XYZ file of N, CA and C in Angstrom:
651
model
N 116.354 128.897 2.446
C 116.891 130.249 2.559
C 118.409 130.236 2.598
N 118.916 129.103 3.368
C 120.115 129.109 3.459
C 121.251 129.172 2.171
N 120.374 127.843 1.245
C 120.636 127.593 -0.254
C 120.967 128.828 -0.918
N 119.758 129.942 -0.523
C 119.635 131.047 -2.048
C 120.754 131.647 -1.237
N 121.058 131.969 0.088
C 122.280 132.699 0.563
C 123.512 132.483 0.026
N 123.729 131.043 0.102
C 125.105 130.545 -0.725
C 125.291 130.911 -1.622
N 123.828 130.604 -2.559
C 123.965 131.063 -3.630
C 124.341 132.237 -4.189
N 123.618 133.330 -3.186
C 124.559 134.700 -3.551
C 125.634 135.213 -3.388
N 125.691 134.501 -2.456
C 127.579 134.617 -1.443
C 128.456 134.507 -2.930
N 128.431 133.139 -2.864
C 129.386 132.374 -3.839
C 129.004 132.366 -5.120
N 128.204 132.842 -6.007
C 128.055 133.512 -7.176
C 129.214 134.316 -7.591
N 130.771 133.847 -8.208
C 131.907 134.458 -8.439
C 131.821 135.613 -9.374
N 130.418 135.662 -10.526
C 130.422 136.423 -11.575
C 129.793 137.687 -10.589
N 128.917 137.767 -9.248
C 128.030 138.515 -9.099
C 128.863 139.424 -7.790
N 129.136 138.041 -6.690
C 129.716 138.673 -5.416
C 130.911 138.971 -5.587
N 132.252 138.084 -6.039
C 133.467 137.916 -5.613
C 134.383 138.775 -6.512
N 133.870 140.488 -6.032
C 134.509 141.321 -6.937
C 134.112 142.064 -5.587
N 135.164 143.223 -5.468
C 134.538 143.979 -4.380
C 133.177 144.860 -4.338
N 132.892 144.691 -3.162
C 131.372 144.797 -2.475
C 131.328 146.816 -2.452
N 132.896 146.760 -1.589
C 132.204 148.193 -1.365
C 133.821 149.261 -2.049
N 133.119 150.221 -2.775
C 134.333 150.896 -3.232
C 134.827 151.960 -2.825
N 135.956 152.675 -2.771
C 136.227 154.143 -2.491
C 135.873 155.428 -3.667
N 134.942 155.762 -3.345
C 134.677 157.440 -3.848
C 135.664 158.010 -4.345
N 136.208 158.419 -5.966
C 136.739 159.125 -6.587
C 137.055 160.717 -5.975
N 137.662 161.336 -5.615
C 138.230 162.842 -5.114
C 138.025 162.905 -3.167
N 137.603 161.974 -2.897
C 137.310 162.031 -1.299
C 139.452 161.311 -0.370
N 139.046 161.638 0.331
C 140.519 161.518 1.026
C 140.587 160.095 1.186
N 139.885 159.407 1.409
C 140.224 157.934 1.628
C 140.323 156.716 0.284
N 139.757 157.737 -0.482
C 140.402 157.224 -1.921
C 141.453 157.310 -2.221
N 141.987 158.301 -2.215
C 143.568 158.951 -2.480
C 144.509 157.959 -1.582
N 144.010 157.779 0.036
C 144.635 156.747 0.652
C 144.754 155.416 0.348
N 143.749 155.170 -0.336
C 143.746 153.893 -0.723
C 144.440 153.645 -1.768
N 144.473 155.064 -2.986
C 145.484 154.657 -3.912
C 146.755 154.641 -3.321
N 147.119 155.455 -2.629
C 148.574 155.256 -1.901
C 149.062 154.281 -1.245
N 147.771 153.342 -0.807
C 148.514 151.964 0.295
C 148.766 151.139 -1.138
N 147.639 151.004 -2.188
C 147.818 150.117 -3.349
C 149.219 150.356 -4.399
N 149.260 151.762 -4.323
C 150.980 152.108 -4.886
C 152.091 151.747 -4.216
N 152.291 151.634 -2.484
C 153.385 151.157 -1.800
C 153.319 149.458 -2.272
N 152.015 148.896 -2.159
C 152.133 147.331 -2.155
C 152.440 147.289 -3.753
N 152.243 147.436 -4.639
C 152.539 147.304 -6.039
C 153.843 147.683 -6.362
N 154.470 148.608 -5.443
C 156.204 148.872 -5.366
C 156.585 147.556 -5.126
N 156.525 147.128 -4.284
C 157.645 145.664 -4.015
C 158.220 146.447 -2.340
N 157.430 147.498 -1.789
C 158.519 147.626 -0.837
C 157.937 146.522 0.500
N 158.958 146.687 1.561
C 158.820 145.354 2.448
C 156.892 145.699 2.665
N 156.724 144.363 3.365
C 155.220 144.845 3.699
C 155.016 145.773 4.915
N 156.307 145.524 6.043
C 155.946 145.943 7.639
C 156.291 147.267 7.406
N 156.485 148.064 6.564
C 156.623 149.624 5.897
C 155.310 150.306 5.177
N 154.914 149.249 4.326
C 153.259 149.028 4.154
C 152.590 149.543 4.434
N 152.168 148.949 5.879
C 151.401 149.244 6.535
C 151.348 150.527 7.849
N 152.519 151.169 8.008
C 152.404 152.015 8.314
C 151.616 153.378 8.142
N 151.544 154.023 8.960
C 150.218 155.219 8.645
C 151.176 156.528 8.003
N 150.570 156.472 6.752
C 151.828 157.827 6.468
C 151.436 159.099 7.497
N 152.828 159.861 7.442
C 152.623 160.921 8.192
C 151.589 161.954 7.637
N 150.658 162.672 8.829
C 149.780 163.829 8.873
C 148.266 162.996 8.864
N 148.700 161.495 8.328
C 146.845 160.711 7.900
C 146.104 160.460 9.297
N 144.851 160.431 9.103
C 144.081 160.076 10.133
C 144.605 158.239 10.266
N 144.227 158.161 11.457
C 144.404 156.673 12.146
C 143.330 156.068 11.513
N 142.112 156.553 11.871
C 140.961 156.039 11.658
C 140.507 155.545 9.986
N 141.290 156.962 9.679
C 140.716 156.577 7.843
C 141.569 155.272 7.327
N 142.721 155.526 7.492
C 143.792 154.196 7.310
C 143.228 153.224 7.980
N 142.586 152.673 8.902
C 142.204 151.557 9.259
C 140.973 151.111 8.421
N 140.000 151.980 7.915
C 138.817 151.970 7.490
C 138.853 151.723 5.886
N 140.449 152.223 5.251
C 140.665 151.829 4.055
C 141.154 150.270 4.048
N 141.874 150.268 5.286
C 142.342 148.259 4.884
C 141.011 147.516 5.436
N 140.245 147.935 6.303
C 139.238 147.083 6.214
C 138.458 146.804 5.360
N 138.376 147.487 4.610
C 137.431 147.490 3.235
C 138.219 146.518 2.467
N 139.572 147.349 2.374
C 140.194 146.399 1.193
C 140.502 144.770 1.325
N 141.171 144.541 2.908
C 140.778 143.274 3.176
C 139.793 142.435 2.890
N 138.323 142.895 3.270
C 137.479 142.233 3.209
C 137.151 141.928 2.097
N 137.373 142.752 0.872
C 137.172 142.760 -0.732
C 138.169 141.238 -0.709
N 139.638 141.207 -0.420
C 140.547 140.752 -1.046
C 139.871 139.248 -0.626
N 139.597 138.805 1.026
C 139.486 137.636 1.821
C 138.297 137.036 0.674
N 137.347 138.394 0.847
C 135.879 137.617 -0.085
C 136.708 136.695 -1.480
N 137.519 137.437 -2.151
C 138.093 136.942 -3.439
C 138.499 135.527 -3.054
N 139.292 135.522 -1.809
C 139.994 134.306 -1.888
C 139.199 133.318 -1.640
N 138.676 133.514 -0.797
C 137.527 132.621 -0.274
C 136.931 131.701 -1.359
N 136.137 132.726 -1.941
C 135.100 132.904 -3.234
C 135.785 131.414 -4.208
N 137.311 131.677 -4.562
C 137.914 130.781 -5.566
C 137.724 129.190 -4.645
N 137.296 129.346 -3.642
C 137.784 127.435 -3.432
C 136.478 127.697 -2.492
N 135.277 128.229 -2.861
C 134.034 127.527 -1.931
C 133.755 126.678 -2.386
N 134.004 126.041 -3.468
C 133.771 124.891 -4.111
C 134.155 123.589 -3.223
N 135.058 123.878 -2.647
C 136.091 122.843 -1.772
C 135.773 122.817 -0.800
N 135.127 123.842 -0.028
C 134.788 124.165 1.822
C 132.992 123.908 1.152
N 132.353 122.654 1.818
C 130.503 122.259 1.189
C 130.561 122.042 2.457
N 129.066 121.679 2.809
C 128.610 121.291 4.032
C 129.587 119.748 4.805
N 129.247 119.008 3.418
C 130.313 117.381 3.880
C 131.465 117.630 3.964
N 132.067 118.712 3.335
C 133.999 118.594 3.697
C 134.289 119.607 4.858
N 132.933 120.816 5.217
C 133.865 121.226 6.328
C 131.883 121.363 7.408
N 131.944 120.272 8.122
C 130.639 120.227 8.674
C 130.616 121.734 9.975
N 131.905 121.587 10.331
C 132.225 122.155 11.293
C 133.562 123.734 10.853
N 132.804 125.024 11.189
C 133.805 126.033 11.253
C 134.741 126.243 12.196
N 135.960 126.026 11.410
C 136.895 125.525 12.423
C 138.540 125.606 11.710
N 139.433 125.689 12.440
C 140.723 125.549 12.355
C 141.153 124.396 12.795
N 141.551 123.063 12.134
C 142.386 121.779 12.629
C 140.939 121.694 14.212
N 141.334 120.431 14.712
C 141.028 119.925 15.747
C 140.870 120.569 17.130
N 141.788 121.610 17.099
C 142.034 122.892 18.385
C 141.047 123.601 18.461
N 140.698 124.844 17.296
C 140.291 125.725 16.779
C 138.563 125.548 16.317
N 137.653 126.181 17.369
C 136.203 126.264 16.501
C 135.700 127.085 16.697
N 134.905 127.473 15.777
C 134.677 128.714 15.943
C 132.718 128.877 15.803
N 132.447 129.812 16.786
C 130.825 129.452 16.691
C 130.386 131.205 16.381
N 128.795 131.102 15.649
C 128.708 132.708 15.341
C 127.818 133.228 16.143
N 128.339 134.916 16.312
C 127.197 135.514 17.396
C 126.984 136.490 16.790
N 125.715 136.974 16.233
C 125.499 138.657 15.868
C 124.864 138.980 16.900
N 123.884 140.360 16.723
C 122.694 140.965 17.580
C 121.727 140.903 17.349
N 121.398 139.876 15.952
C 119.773 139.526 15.535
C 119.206 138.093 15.311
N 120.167 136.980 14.719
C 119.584 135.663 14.340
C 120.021 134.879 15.966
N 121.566 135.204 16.219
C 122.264 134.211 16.722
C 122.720 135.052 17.703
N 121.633 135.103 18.611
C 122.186 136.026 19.958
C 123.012 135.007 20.929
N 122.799 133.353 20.974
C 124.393 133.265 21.586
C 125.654 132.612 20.336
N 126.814 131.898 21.021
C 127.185 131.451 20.299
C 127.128 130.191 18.921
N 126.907 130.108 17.946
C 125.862 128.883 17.305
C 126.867 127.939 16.767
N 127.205 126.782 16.645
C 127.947 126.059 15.914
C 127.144 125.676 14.354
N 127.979 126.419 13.577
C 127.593 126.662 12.080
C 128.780 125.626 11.118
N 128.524 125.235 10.251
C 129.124 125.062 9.110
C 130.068 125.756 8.505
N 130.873 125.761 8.054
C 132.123 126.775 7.781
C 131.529 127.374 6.440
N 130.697 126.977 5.381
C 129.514 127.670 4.475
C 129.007 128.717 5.009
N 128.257 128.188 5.955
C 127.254 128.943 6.829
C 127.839 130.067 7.556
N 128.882 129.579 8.166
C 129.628 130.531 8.536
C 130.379 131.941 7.568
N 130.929 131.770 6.818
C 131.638 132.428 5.945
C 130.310 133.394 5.384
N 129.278 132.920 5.405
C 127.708 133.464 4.334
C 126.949 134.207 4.976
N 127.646 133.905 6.727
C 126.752 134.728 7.451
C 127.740 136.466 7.762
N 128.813 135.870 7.645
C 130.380 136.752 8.553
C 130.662 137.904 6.558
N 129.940 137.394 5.813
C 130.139 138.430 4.694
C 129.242 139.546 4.765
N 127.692 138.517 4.891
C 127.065 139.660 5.249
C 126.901 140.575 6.337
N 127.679 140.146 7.622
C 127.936 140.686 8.511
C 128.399 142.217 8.187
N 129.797 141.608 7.607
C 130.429 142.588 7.586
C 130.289 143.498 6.033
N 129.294 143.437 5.076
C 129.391 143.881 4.225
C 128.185 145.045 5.178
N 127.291 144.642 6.085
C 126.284 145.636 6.566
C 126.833 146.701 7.117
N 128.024 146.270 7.577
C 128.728 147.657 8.388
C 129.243 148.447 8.200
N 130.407 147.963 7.067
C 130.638 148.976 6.142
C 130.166 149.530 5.154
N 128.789 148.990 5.196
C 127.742 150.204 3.953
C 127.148 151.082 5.050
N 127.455 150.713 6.675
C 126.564 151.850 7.504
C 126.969 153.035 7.918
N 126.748 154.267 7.055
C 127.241 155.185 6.765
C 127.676 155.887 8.753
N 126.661 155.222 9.967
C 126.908 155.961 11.218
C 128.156 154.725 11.535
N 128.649 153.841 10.804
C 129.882 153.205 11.246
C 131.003 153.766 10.563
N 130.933 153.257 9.377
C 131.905 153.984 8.534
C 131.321 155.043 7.554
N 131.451 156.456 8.289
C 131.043 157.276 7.414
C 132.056 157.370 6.262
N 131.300 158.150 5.145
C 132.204 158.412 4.118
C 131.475 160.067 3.784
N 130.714 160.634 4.308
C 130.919 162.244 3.805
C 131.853 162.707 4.737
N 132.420 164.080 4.466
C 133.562 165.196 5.170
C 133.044 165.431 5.733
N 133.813 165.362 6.730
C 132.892 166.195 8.331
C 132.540 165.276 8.997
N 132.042 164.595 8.700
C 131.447 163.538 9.299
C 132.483 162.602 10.092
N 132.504 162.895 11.874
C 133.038 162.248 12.681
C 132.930 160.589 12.614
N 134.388 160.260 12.964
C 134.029 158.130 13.116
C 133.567 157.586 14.346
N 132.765 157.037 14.713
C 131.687 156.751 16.085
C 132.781 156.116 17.128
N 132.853 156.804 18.168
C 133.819 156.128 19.827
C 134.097 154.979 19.394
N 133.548 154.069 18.984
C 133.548 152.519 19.252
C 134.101 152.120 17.985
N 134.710 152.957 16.700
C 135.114 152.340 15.562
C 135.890 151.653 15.568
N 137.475 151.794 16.201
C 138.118 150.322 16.206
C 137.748 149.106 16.830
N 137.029 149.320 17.564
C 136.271 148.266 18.118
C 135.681 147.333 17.580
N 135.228 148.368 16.639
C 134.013 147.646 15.233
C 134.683 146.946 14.618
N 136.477 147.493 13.781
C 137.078 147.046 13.490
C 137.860 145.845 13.816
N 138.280 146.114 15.219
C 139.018 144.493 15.932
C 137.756 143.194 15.593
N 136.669 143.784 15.727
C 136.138 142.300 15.461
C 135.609 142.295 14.185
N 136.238 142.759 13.003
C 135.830 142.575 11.858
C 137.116 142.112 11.487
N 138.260 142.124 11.906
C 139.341 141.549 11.446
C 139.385 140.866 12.167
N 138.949 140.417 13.073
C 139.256 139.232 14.340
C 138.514 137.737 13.092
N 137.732 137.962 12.884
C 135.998 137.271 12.627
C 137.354 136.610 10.529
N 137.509 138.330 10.390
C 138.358 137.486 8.879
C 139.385 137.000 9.003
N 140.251 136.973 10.476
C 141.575 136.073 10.515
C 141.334 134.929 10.550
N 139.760 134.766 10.890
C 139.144 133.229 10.960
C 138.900 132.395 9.524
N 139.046 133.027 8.841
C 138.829 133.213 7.072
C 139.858 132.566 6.905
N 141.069 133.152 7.301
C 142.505 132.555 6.661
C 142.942 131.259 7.530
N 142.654 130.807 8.869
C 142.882 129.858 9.865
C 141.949 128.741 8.568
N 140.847 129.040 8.125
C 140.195 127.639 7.968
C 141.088 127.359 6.421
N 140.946 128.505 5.656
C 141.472 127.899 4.305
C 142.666 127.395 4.524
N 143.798 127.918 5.392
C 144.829 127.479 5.537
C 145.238 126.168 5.675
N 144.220 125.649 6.881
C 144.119 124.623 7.983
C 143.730 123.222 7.006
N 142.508 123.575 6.272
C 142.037 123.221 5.852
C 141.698 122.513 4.307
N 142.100 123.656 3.594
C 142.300 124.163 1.827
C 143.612 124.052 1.590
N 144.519 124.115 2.546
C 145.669 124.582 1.646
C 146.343 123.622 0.154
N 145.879 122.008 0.119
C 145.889 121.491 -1.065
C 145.764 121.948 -2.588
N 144.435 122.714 -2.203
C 143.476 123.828 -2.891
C 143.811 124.588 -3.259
N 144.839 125.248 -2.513
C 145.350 126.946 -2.999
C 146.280 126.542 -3.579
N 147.270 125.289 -3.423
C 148.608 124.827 -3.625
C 148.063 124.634 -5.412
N 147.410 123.513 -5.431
C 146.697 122.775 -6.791
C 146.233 123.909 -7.722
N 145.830 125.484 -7.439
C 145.070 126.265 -7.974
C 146.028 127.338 -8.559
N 147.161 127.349 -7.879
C 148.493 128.553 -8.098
C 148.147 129.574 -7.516
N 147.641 129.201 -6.396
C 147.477 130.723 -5.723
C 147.994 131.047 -4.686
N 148.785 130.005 -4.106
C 149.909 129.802 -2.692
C 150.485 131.441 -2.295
N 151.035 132.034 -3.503
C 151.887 133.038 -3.717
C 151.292 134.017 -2.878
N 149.902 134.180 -3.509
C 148.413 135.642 -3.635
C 148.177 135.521 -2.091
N 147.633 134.253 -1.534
C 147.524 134.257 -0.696
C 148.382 134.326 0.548
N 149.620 134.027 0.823
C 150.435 134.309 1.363
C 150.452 135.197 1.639
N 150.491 135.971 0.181
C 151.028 137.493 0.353
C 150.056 138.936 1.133
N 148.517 138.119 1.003
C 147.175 138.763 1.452
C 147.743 138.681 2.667
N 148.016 136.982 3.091
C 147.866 137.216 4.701
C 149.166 138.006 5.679
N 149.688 137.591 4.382
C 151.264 138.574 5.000
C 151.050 140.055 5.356
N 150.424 140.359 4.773
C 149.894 142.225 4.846
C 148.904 142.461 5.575
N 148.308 141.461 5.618
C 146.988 141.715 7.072
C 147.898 141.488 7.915
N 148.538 140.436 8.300
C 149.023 139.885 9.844
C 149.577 141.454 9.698
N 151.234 141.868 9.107
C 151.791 142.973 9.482
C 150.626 144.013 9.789
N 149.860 144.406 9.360
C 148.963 145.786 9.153
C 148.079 145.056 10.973
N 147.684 144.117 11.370
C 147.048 144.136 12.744
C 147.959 144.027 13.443
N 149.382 143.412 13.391
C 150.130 143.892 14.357
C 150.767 145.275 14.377
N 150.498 145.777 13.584
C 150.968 147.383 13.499
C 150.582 148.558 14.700
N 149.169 148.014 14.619
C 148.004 148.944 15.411
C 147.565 148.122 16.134
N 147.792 146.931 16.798
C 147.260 146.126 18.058
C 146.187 146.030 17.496
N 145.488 145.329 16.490
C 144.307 145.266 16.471
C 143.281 143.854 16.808
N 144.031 143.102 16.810
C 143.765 141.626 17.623
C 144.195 141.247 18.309
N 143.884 140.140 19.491
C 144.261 140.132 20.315
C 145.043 138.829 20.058
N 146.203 138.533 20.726
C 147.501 137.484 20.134
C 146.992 136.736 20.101
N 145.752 136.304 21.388
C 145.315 134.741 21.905
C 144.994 134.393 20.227
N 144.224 134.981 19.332
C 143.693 135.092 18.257
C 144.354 134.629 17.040
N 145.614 134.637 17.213
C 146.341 134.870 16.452
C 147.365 132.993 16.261
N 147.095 132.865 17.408
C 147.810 131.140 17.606
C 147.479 130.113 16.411
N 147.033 130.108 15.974
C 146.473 129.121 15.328
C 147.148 129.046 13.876
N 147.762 130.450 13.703
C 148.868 130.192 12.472
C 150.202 130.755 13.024
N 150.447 130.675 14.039
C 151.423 131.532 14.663
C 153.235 131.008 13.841
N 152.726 129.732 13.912
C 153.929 129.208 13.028
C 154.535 130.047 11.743
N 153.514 130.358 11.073
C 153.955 130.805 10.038
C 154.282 132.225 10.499
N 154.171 133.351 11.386
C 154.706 134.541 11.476
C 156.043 134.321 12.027
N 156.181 132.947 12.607
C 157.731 132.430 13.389
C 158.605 132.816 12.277
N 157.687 132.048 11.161
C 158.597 131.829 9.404
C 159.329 133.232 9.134
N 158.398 134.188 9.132
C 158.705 135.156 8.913
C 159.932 136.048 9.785
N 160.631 135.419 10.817
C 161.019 136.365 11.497
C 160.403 137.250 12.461
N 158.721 137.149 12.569
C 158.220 138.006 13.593
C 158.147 137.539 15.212
């Protein structure tokens, strides 16, 4: 079972295109074209990510989560080839950093998984939630549930873990592949966009902290 999972995960022609899209004439489309027009400007990123004035909080968070998760799946997707059971036995960041999985149905405590396993379980995780219309609604009118950033902190918590392993781990990979740039630049716009809105918690955040030093943050 595990096999045919991979298999669908990492199927680049089938999965590694985005999962879930924004609705043509609805407001969070329009937002989404607008965050994709500021980043395609060239303007700084920590401007980016700001919430334009009059927008909901909620919808702006609910558009980069989507789009994140589209973008992480992409990156991912290009070097699962490189992250197999024998090169990364253990999900994890360097020697410090491990990371074990917990949902509310297979793995009610914490499980020490495979960084495969991991990544195959944390897609479909999060691809279930944002198709669940009482999490992230997408008709008008339709209120976002008490607990949505919530939902959110640990859906970006769970994909900063995404970028700790390829980093930690891959970065040969991304270097050898020409994608140093893409990726950088992904994680550059997530980090700014969760420190924008407190959306993780710092402890979380250590494990590449060096590189936001780089940046001046």
């Amino acid at each position: 079972a595990m096999a045919l999972c991979l298999k669908q995960v990492f199927n680049k022609d089938k999965t590694f295109r985005p999962r879930k899209k924004f609705e043509p004439g609805t407001q969070r489309f329009e937002l989404y074209k607008k965050a994709q027009a500021s980043l395609k400007s060239g303007l700084d990123l920590k401007a980016v990510v700001q919430l334009p004035p009059g927008e909901s909080i909620n919808d702006w968070i609910a558009v980069h989560v989507v789009d994140f998760f589209n973008r992480i799946n992409l990156i991912y997707g290009t070097m699962s080839e490189f992250c197999t059971e024998r090169s990364c036995p253990i999900m994890s960041g360097g020697l410090k950093y491990e990371y074990r999985w917990q949902d509310d149905s297979k793995y009610k405590k914490p499980t020490k998984l495979s960084a495969p396993q991991y990544m195959c379980m944390l897609m479909d995780w999060i691809e279930m939630l944002i198709n669940n219309e009482d999490v992230f609604p997408t008709r008008i009118g339709v209120p976002f549930p008490k607990q949505f950033q919530q939902v959110c902190t640990k859906i970006l918590t769970r994909l900063f873990r995404v970028f700790v392993h390829v980093y930690i781990h891959h970065f040969d990979s991304i270097i050898n592949m020409g994608a140093e740039a893409h990726v950088n630049t992904c994680y550059k716009h997530f980090y700014y966009f969760i420190r924008e809105f407190s959306l993780i918690d710092h402890r979380e955040l250590e494990p590449l902290v060096r590189m936001a030093l780089g940046w001046g943050s």
